[in-house]
């Protein structure tokens, strides 16, 4: 079965082991344990059969057989200790494998970048990295070692039975494949139900997260109850699919037990008939009867553990799909030209987001001068934010390229530069800033970990959020130590943007990219932001700012108007009122300042 996430994960998938290297040593240990377990099972059956036959057929007392009984107790104890040690090693290996997979999935998702992440539901990815990976505990701790035992123990037991009775060995060898056959049939049904279960829980988790995030808006428009009903419907769907998986699991256990019991009964009947006819000794017959169930037990347990690990196997399909998503081709050059004297040249660039047919940035060419403030203007959907995404090296153009052109004429394609080295030269304010939990100071220091409290305060003041001001102090009484909730909880939308802007200003980077820095700000704060942008220009830093409001446009040295699927139009700062009447008419504060 092939789902939207890619090829399905097999019951024993080498891709999963390849991405969890810590389990490789455990696989070796499991093989050794398999041979030891098979040896203990065979020895236990032979010794127990000898003791029983000696007591019932030859009249030996317990004292006569105390040596054999002691040896049998030692074998049983060793088998129990081996099982306990295997269980402990399995859980240790499982914990390491889950931790390794969690880091690998998160690291790979981050390397895929914001463009890929924007096409994934954050709730589903969160569920995958938490419950999904935790569900692999049964896979690594029980199912994986049992697979090894299911290969080694039955073969060894059949070989041991063959030394006592070839007919019984043949019966066991013929009936053993029936269990994997039924497992495959039932496993196919289980796989479909697990896929539906994971689709339901992924939809439920993603939808629930979206509803919680948009709850204020839903309450304002009176749609909260409708969404509650939707969540209840999805939750009920998840309940039904989960019960379907459990139903199949219980029925499969019954089927496998029935097949194993009938197979052992068939062997027992054949042994009884030949014991009565005298064609088989009691010792050989009892040894075979003790060994036969041990041949079927590992395969029955594989079926049992498969169903207990089925949820993890379903999650593994999603994880391997993420881990095997090709990473964008990036450069490895660490040397970067001096950005204070280097132009950023966009040469006939076209870019289309994955899953879209129309380009977001079509055949655009423009030049960003060093040490100047360049404003990007134009209607929504013209590609302003997309251009910043390309300049951040978060995405690779479909055609064309971004080039760094030094004052001496040498050029360096952006795709040749290592992304981490390039982004270290950039301070970035996204259109929708995100603040994690922590203090305001922590949020500002994200881009400059070694910034002092004075540096943080100056950056906040430049962004229009001076924590020493009495009016600001009334809403933020703890100043820099004010604790924020998730996504800047406790701050207004304007304050969140100002903290994010301060984060960009605090980072001493030669290139500053600002996506609508004055959105959600009042006129007074807007003037403070414009002054901060002017200070960046005076410091010789290159600033690229996406702007709709005239106050920012008038502060720019260059204005580039982007139009949908049309070449950009460069303007002088003195011409924007004449060339952009829509901005004049839609921005009341423009006329006030005029």
XYZ file of C-alpha atoms in Angstrom:
594
model
C 0.000 0.000 0.000
C 1.293 3.427 -0.931
C 0.125 6.511 0.953
C 0.601 10.209 0.471
C 3.788 10.052 2.549
C 5.627 7.662 0.244
C 6.339 3.919 0.116
C 5.077 1.947 3.105
C 7.415 0.742 5.811
C 7.866 -3.036 5.754
C 7.578 -5.036 9.003
C 11.389 -5.098 9.060
C 12.523 -2.058 7.091
C 16.265 -1.433 6.667
C 15.534 2.283 6.143
C 14.352 2.564 9.739
C 17.479 0.819 11.010
C 19.640 3.018 8.798
C 18.252 6.150 10.425
C 18.682 4.731 13.954
C 22.276 3.595 14.138
C 22.147 2.971 17.866
C 20.054 -0.170 17.199
C 22.723 -1.837 15.086
C 24.676 -3.140 18.062
C 21.450 -4.443 19.522
C 20.696 -6.394 16.339
C 24.061 -8.144 16.769
C 23.227 -8.811 20.415
C 19.795 -10.115 19.388
C 21.412 -12.634 17.015
C 23.683 -13.938 19.791
C 20.713 -14.065 22.171
C 18.767 -16.004 19.532
C 21.398 -18.741 19.337
C 21.708 -18.926 23.123
C 17.919 -19.057 23.529
C 17.650 -21.850 20.969
C 20.409 -23.773 22.755
C 18.725 -23.394 26.175
C 15.331 -24.456 24.744
C 16.780 -27.605 23.190
C 18.857 -28.530 26.238
C 15.878 -27.921 28.532
C 13.651 -30.244 26.479
C 16.250 -33.041 26.334
C 17.037 -32.876 30.070
C 13.369 -32.691 31.105
C 12.457 -35.643 28.846
C 15.320 -37.677 30.341
C 14.196 -36.930 33.917
C 10.541 -37.818 33.185
C 11.396 -41.038 31.372
C 13.852 -42.049 34.079
C 11.223 -41.526 36.777
C 8.169 -43.071 35.101
C 9.739 -45.762 32.937
C 12.777 -46.833 34.934
C 11.537 -46.022 38.460
C 14.329 -43.542 39.334
C 13.802 -41.404 42.442
C 14.306 -37.657 42.771
C 17.531 -38.337 44.638
C 18.833 -40.423 41.763
C 18.125 -37.595 39.344
C 19.148 -34.678 41.545
C 22.127 -33.908 39.317
C 19.915 -33.728 36.235
C 17.297 -31.723 38.150
C 19.939 -29.252 39.327
C 21.237 -28.911 35.778
C 17.659 -28.328 34.550
C 17.176 -25.599 37.191
C 20.411 -23.944 36.055
C 19.250 -24.019 32.419
C 15.853 -22.529 33.334
C 17.532 -19.834 35.461
C 19.955 -18.986 32.654
C 17.059 -18.754 30.221
C 15.192 -16.390 32.571
C 18.286 -14.244 33.141
C 18.902 -14.108 29.398
C 15.320 -12.959 28.808
C 15.620 -10.275 31.511
C 18.963 -9.041 30.165
C 17.554 -8.959 26.636
C 14.536 -6.970 27.826
C 16.769 -4.443 29.583
C 19.082 -4.086 26.567
C 16.055 -3.781 24.270
C 14.594 -0.868 26.229
C 17.998 0.857 26.405
C 18.415 0.426 22.648
C 14.841 1.626 22.062
C 15.410 4.786 24.114
C 18.578 5.566 22.165
C 16.930 4.858 18.812
C 13.908 7.063 19.591
C 16.131 9.914 20.725
C 18.257 9.561 17.594
C 15.220 9.468 15.314
C 13.647 12.488 17.016
C 16.833 14.532 16.531
C 17.193 13.310 12.951
C 13.603 14.187 11.979
C 13.804 17.651 13.530
C 17.252 18.352 12.055
C 16.171 17.202 8.598
C 12.964 19.246 8.757
C 14.980 22.335 9.695
C 17.409 21.695 6.827
C 14.488 21.413 4.414
C 13.686 24.982 5.423
C 10.653 27.204 5.919
C 9.313 26.663 2.404
C 8.938 22.924 3.027
C 7.671 23.470 6.568
C 5.004 25.872 5.335
C 3.463 23.006 3.366
C 3.212 20.735 6.448
C 0.737 20.874 9.286
C 2.644 21.835 12.430
C 0.269 19.811 14.611
C 0.920 16.659 12.593
C 4.682 17.156 12.713
C 4.505 17.752 16.468
C 2.460 14.586 16.952
C 4.921 12.625 14.839
C 7.939 13.777 16.865
C 6.247 13.025 20.194
C 3.671 10.250 20.284
C 4.665 8.873 16.892
C 8.279 8.253 17.866
C 7.284 7.050 21.349
C 5.055 4.458 19.656
C 8.214 2.878 18.216
C 9.108 1.605 21.684
C 7.292 -1.670 20.996
C 8.981 -1.939 17.604
C 12.552 -1.629 18.865
C 12.130 -3.206 22.316
C 10.013 -6.249 21.409
C 9.223 -6.685 17.737
C 12.764 -6.286 16.374
C 14.457 -8.827 18.716
C 11.530 -11.214 18.251
C 12.066 -11.158 14.482
C 15.590 -12.488 15.071
C 14.337 -15.168 17.465
C 11.634 -16.160 14.969
C 14.332 -16.973 12.422
C 16.906 -18.725 14.620
C 14.816 -20.650 17.188
C 12.393 -22.513 14.829
C 15.214 -23.632 12.524
C 17.298 -24.862 15.480
C 14.301 -26.609 17.075
C 13.318 -28.363 13.821
C 16.925 -29.543 13.459
C 16.855 -30.885 17.038
C 13.504 -32.655 16.410
C 14.967 -34.229 13.275
C 17.596 -35.976 15.422
C 14.764 -37.697 17.323
C 12.033 -38.192 14.711
C 12.151 -37.244 11.027
C 8.376 -37.549 10.562
C 7.668 -35.026 13.338
C 10.356 -32.713 11.977
C 8.676 -32.884 8.559
C 5.241 -32.107 10.048
C 6.597 -29.115 11.948
C 8.500 -27.859 8.892
C 5.330 -28.090 6.747
C 2.992 -26.400 9.250
C 5.377 -23.646 10.401
C 4.908 -21.532 7.223
C 1.160 -21.380 7.899
C 1.742 -18.869 10.715
C 3.722 -16.342 8.571
C 1.128 -16.837 5.820
C -1.754 -15.895 8.116
C 0.376 -13.092 9.573
C 0.893 -11.621 6.105
C -2.837 -11.708 5.319
C -3.819 -10.199 8.664
C -0.899 -7.739 8.529
C -2.169 -6.348 5.222
C -5.557 -5.647 6.794
C -3.882 -4.165 9.877
C -1.720 -1.915 7.702
C -4.763 -0.351 6.039
C -6.466 0.230 9.366
C -3.311 1.716 10.931
C -2.955 4.084 7.967
C -6.502 5.280 8.522
C -5.821 5.585 12.253
C -2.749 7.758 11.698
C -4.532 9.881 9.105
C -7.315 10.486 11.623
C -5.006 11.383 14.509
C -2.855 13.598 12.261
C -5.972 15.441 11.080
C -7.280 15.671 14.655
C -4.009 17.015 16.103
C -3.438 19.520 13.291
C -7.034 20.745 13.322
C -7.086 21.012 17.111
C -3.883 23.064 17.119
C -5.276 25.385 14.438
C -8.514 25.837 16.371
C -6.696 26.623 19.628
C -4.468 29.142 17.824
C -7.459 30.846 16.207
C -9.835 30.579 19.150
C -10.074 34.353 19.772
C -11.040 34.940 16.142
C -13.516 32.060 16.181
C -15.128 33.411 19.360
C -15.358 36.885 17.851
C -17.246 35.559 14.823
C -19.335 33.060 16.791
C -17.819 29.997 15.107
C -16.257 28.315 18.144
C -19.115 25.829 18.649
C -19.026 24.784 15.009
C -15.322 23.974 15.321
C -15.970 22.069 18.553
C -18.448 19.904 16.638
C -15.845 19.367 13.894
C -13.234 18.262 16.429
C -15.785 15.919 18.021
C -16.490 14.368 14.607
C -12.779 13.844 13.852
C -12.228 12.469 17.368
C -15.048 9.986 16.843
C -13.464 8.931 13.557
C -10.168 8.331 15.388
C -12.019 6.311 18.055
C -13.605 4.081 15.411
C -10.331 3.474 13.564
C -8.520 2.712 16.837
C -11.167 0.182 17.834
C -10.874 -1.340 14.366
C -7.130 -1.820 14.862
C -7.712 -3.421 18.290
C -10.394 -5.702 16.859
C -8.042 -6.983 14.163
C -5.257 -7.419 16.733
C -7.408 -9.607 19.008
C -8.786 -11.664 16.121
C -5.303 -12.198 14.674
C -4.031 -13.446 18.048
C -6.899 -15.963 18.106
C -6.155 -17.146 14.565
C -2.426 -17.577 15.216
C -3.057 -19.422 18.483
C -5.514 -21.712 16.710
C -3.094 -22.503 13.888
C -0.246 -23.199 16.328
C -2.441 -25.363 18.571
C -3.746 -27.462 15.667
C -0.209 -27.908 14.341
C 1.091 -29.107 17.714
C -1.958 -31.380 18.044
C -1.187 -32.899 14.640
C 2.371 -33.657 15.746
C 1.110 -35.082 19.055
C -1.363 -37.413 17.313
C 1.348 -38.719 14.990
C 3.688 -39.309 17.950
C 0.949 -41.081 19.978
C 0.121 -43.466 17.141
C 3.760 -44.432 16.654
C 4.351 -44.781 20.403
C 1.462 -47.273 20.588
C 2.773 -49.191 17.583
C 6.278 -49.228 19.049
C 7.929 -47.335 16.206
C 9.085 -44.509 18.508
C 10.713 -44.506 21.924
C 9.166 -42.625 24.849
C 12.258 -40.455 25.265
C 12.202 -39.371 21.623
C 8.431 -38.816 21.614
C 8.466 -36.767 24.837
C 11.410 -34.697 23.602
C 9.568 -33.893 20.374
C 6.384 -32.983 22.273
C 8.355 -30.588 24.477
C 10.155 -29.010 21.514
C 7.220 -28.646 19.094
C 5.450 -25.764 20.915
C 8.801 -23.943 21.192
C 9.079 -23.986 17.387
C 5.761 -22.137 16.977
C 6.074 -19.790 19.965
C 8.538 -17.248 18.432
C 6.369 -16.872 15.319
C 3.214 -16.395 17.401
C 4.972 -13.733 19.433
C 6.051 -11.959 16.234
C 2.394 -11.612 15.288
C 1.497 -10.422 18.764
C 4.308 -7.867 18.908
C 3.604 -6.711 15.368
C 0.140 -5.542 16.367
C 1.441 -3.879 19.526
C 4.035 -2.073 17.388
C 1.690 -1.356 14.450
C 1.075 2.252 15.512
C 4.832 2.839 15.619
C 5.266 1.188 12.218
C 2.612 3.537 10.825
C 4.467 6.522 12.296
C 7.733 5.181 10.890
C 6.300 5.517 7.382
C 5.919 9.257 7.931
C 9.350 9.580 9.535
C 11.208 7.779 6.760
C 9.342 9.890 4.178
C 10.601 13.060 5.894
C 14.125 11.734 6.392
C 14.385 10.692 2.740
C 13.010 13.936 1.321
C 15.948 15.287 -0.721
C 17.638 18.297 0.813
C 18.080 21.377 -1.369
C 21.455 21.591 -3.065
C 23.546 24.161 -1.191
C 27.027 25.539 -1.525
C 29.961 25.013 0.813
C 31.838 28.287 0.392
C 32.499 30.075 3.688
C 34.281 33.147 2.297
C 31.799 35.976 1.823
C 32.642 39.317 0.157
C 32.452 42.494 2.197
C 28.735 43.272 2.091
C 29.342 46.989 2.787
C 30.710 47.279 -0.757
C 28.856 44.410 -2.449
C 25.712 44.643 -4.556
C 23.005 41.965 -4.424
C 21.945 41.358 -8.006
C 18.824 39.351 -8.827
C 19.220 38.073 -12.387
C 16.024 36.986 -14.154
C 14.844 34.901 -11.196
C 11.699 32.780 -11.230
C 10.468 30.820 -8.232
C 7.370 28.672 -7.701
C 6.348 27.290 -4.326
C 5.984 23.484 -4.127
C 2.443 22.409 -4.918
C 1.681 25.606 -6.841
C 1.494 26.056 -10.589
C 1.795 29.837 -10.852
C 5.180 31.369 -9.980
C 5.342 33.629 -6.928
C 8.318 35.467 -8.394
C 8.452 35.515 -12.188
C 11.495 36.516 -14.281
C 12.487 39.379 -11.995
C 15.771 41.272 -12.171
C 16.835 43.998 -9.752
C 19.860 45.363 -7.900
C 20.201 46.126 -4.190
C 22.895 48.709 -3.522
C 25.211 48.317 -0.525
C 24.956 50.687 2.434
C 21.532 51.935 1.330
C 17.903 51.403 2.311
C 15.979 49.658 -0.468
C 12.210 49.484 -0.124
C 10.196 46.789 -1.896
C 6.656 47.905 -2.711
C 3.797 46.573 -4.744
C 0.462 44.756 -4.354
C -0.032 41.630 -2.287
C 1.194 38.561 -4.134
C 3.817 40.453 -6.109
C 6.629 38.415 -4.501
C 8.089 40.839 -1.951
C 8.283 38.314 0.892
C 9.330 35.641 -1.588
C 12.291 37.790 -2.597
C 13.387 37.977 1.059
C 13.029 34.197 1.260
C 15.350 33.861 -1.742
C 17.810 36.379 -0.281
C 17.863 34.367 2.954
C 18.744 31.267 0.888
C 15.674 29.517 2.261
C 14.705 28.581 -1.293
C 16.480 27.995 -4.601
C 15.215 29.761 -7.751
C 13.655 27.647 -10.465
C 15.645 29.674 -12.965
C 18.017 32.620 -12.804
C 20.242 33.346 -9.832
C 21.095 35.785 -7.069
C 24.650 37.101 -7.362
C 26.942 39.012 -5.007
C 28.802 41.592 -7.106
C 31.830 43.181 -5.431
C 33.098 46.696 -6.202
C 35.997 45.205 -8.200
C 33.573 43.429 -10.528
C 33.992 39.875 -9.174
C 30.771 37.940 -8.753
C 29.797 35.151 -6.337
C 26.563 33.203 -6.917
C 24.563 32.984 -3.707
C 23.959 29.258 -4.192
C 27.730 28.672 -3.894
C 27.799 30.028 -0.323
C 27.118 27.784 2.674
C 23.654 28.788 4.018
C 24.760 28.970 7.675
C 27.708 31.213 6.813
C 25.461 33.440 4.699
C 22.681 33.746 7.271
C 25.212 34.707 9.919
C 25.584 37.954 7.946
C 21.848 38.687 8.003
C 19.408 40.141 10.532
C 15.868 39.152 9.587
C 12.374 40.252 10.589
C 9.749 37.945 9.011
C 6.269 39.032 8.070
C 4.808 36.892 10.862
C 7.366 36.937 13.697
C 7.484 34.086 16.206
C 8.524 34.454 19.835
C 9.151 31.386 21.963
C 8.507 31.106 25.673
C 11.041 32.907 27.867
C 11.807 36.477 28.826
C 11.800 39.486 26.530
C 15.582 39.599 26.854
C 15.797 35.956 25.709
C 13.661 36.751 22.659
C 15.872 39.703 21.655
C 19.103 37.747 22.259
C 18.073 34.969 19.906
C 20.110 36.520 17.106
C 22.851 37.916 19.371
C 23.397 35.502 22.306
C 26.242 37.580 23.785
C 24.380 40.913 23.797
C 24.434 42.750 27.118
C 21.353 44.122 28.888
C 22.298 47.588 27.639
C 22.449 46.306 24.054
C 19.030 44.700 24.459
C 17.529 47.873 25.945
C 18.926 50.020 23.135
C 17.502 47.649 20.516
C 14.088 47.671 22.199
C 14.136 51.482 22.452
C 15.037 51.748 18.764
C 12.090 49.472 17.988
C 9.745 51.726 19.985
C 9.518 49.556 23.113
C 11.668 51.328 25.686
C 11.216 49.244 28.861
C 12.520 52.150 30.970
C 9.669 54.383 29.821
C 6.939 54.810 32.464
C 4.090 54.072 30.080
C 5.744 50.885 28.794
C 6.695 49.875 32.342
C 3.014 49.811 33.310
C 2.345 46.990 30.839
C 5.750 45.316 31.309
C 6.506 45.812 35.032
C 9.407 43.326 35.006
C 11.181 45.018 32.103
C 13.636 42.735 30.326
C 12.713 39.888 32.686
C 9.057 39.897 31.656
C 8.152 36.271 30.935
C 6.389 35.606 27.641
C 4.043 32.770 26.819
C 4.073 30.779 23.601
C 4.054 32.999 20.502
C 4.644 36.064 22.676
C 1.687 35.457 24.974
C 1.142 38.491 27.232
C 2.078 41.005 24.522
C -0.083 42.792 22.010
C 0.419 42.170 18.286
C 2.304 45.476 17.997
C 4.549 44.633 20.956
C 5.342 41.229 19.485
C 6.438 42.891 16.257
C 8.530 45.445 18.163
C 10.322 42.720 20.143
C 10.980 40.836 16.886
C 12.268 44.043 15.288
C 14.533 44.634 18.292
C 15.885 41.123 17.791
C 16.860 42.019 14.219
C 18.334 45.384 15.262
C 20.357 43.822 18.096
C 22.208 41.524 15.723
C 25.229 43.333 14.306
C 24.785 42.059 10.761
C 25.815 43.918 7.581
C 22.577 42.945 5.781
C 19.178 43.636 7.380
C 15.974 42.241 5.861
C 12.726 43.648 7.263
C 9.314 42.397 6.132
C 6.747 45.113 6.931
C 8.422 46.306 10.160
C 5.737 48.933 10.891
C 2.727 46.637 10.557
C 0.392 46.868 13.608
C 2.262 49.932 14.919
C 0.860 53.363 15.708
C 2.193 56.552 14.150
C 4.550 57.437 17.022
C 6.131 53.991 17.104
C 6.320 53.999 13.331
C 8.456 57.154 13.454
C 10.780 55.450 15.959
C 11.161 52.483 13.585
C 11.882 54.818 10.658
C 14.546 56.506 12.788
C 16.057 53.092 13.562
C 16.180 52.279 9.850
C 17.899 55.604 9.218
C 20.431 54.758 11.949
C 21.172 51.457 10.182
C 21.863 53.386 6.971
C 24.205 55.771 8.770
C 26.052 52.772 10.214
C 26.742 51.586 6.644
C 24.462 48.543 6.809
C 22.455 47.423 3.795
C 18.723 47.396 4.504
C 16.007 45.749 2.405
C 12.540 46.541 3.714
C 9.140 45.423 2.483
C 6.855 48.409 2.953
C 3.365 49.602 2.169
C 3.249 52.653 4.433
C 4.562 55.969 3.078
C 6.606 56.797 6.189
C 8.946 53.899 5.437
C 8.984 54.609 1.719
C 10.088 58.190 2.266
C 13.008 56.938 4.370
C 14.280 54.713 1.561
C 17.128 55.557 -0.778
C 15.683 53.323 -3.481
C 12.160 52.038 -4.067
C 11.522 48.994 -6.228
C 7.907 48.345 -7.164
C 7.142 44.698 -7.837
C 4.137 43.784 -9.937
C 2.669 40.309 -10.379
C 4.427 38.543 -13.262
C 5.964 41.819 -14.430
C 9.498 43.259 -14.227
C 10.205 45.431 -11.172
C 10.009 49.197 -11.615
C 12.819 51.144 -9.901
C 11.811 54.579 -8.557
C 13.561 57.450 -6.894
C 12.427 58.410 -3.412
C 11.065 61.708 -4.794
C 8.812 59.941 -7.268
C 6.812 57.520 -5.166
C 3.846 59.862 -4.597
C 3.421 60.399 -8.332
C 4.025 56.798 -9.401
C 2.110 55.084 -6.576
C -1.227 56.891 -6.135
C -2.792 53.753 -4.626
C -0.484 54.092 -1.625
C -1.403 57.766 -1.205
C -5.119 57.104 -1.352
C -5.116 54.094 0.971
C -2.872 55.519 3.702
C -4.477 58.369 5.712
C -1.275 59.207 7.590
C 0.422 60.150 4.275
C -1.701 63.262 3.832
C -1.205 64.239 7.455
C 2.573 64.260 7.081
C 2.318 65.997 3.711
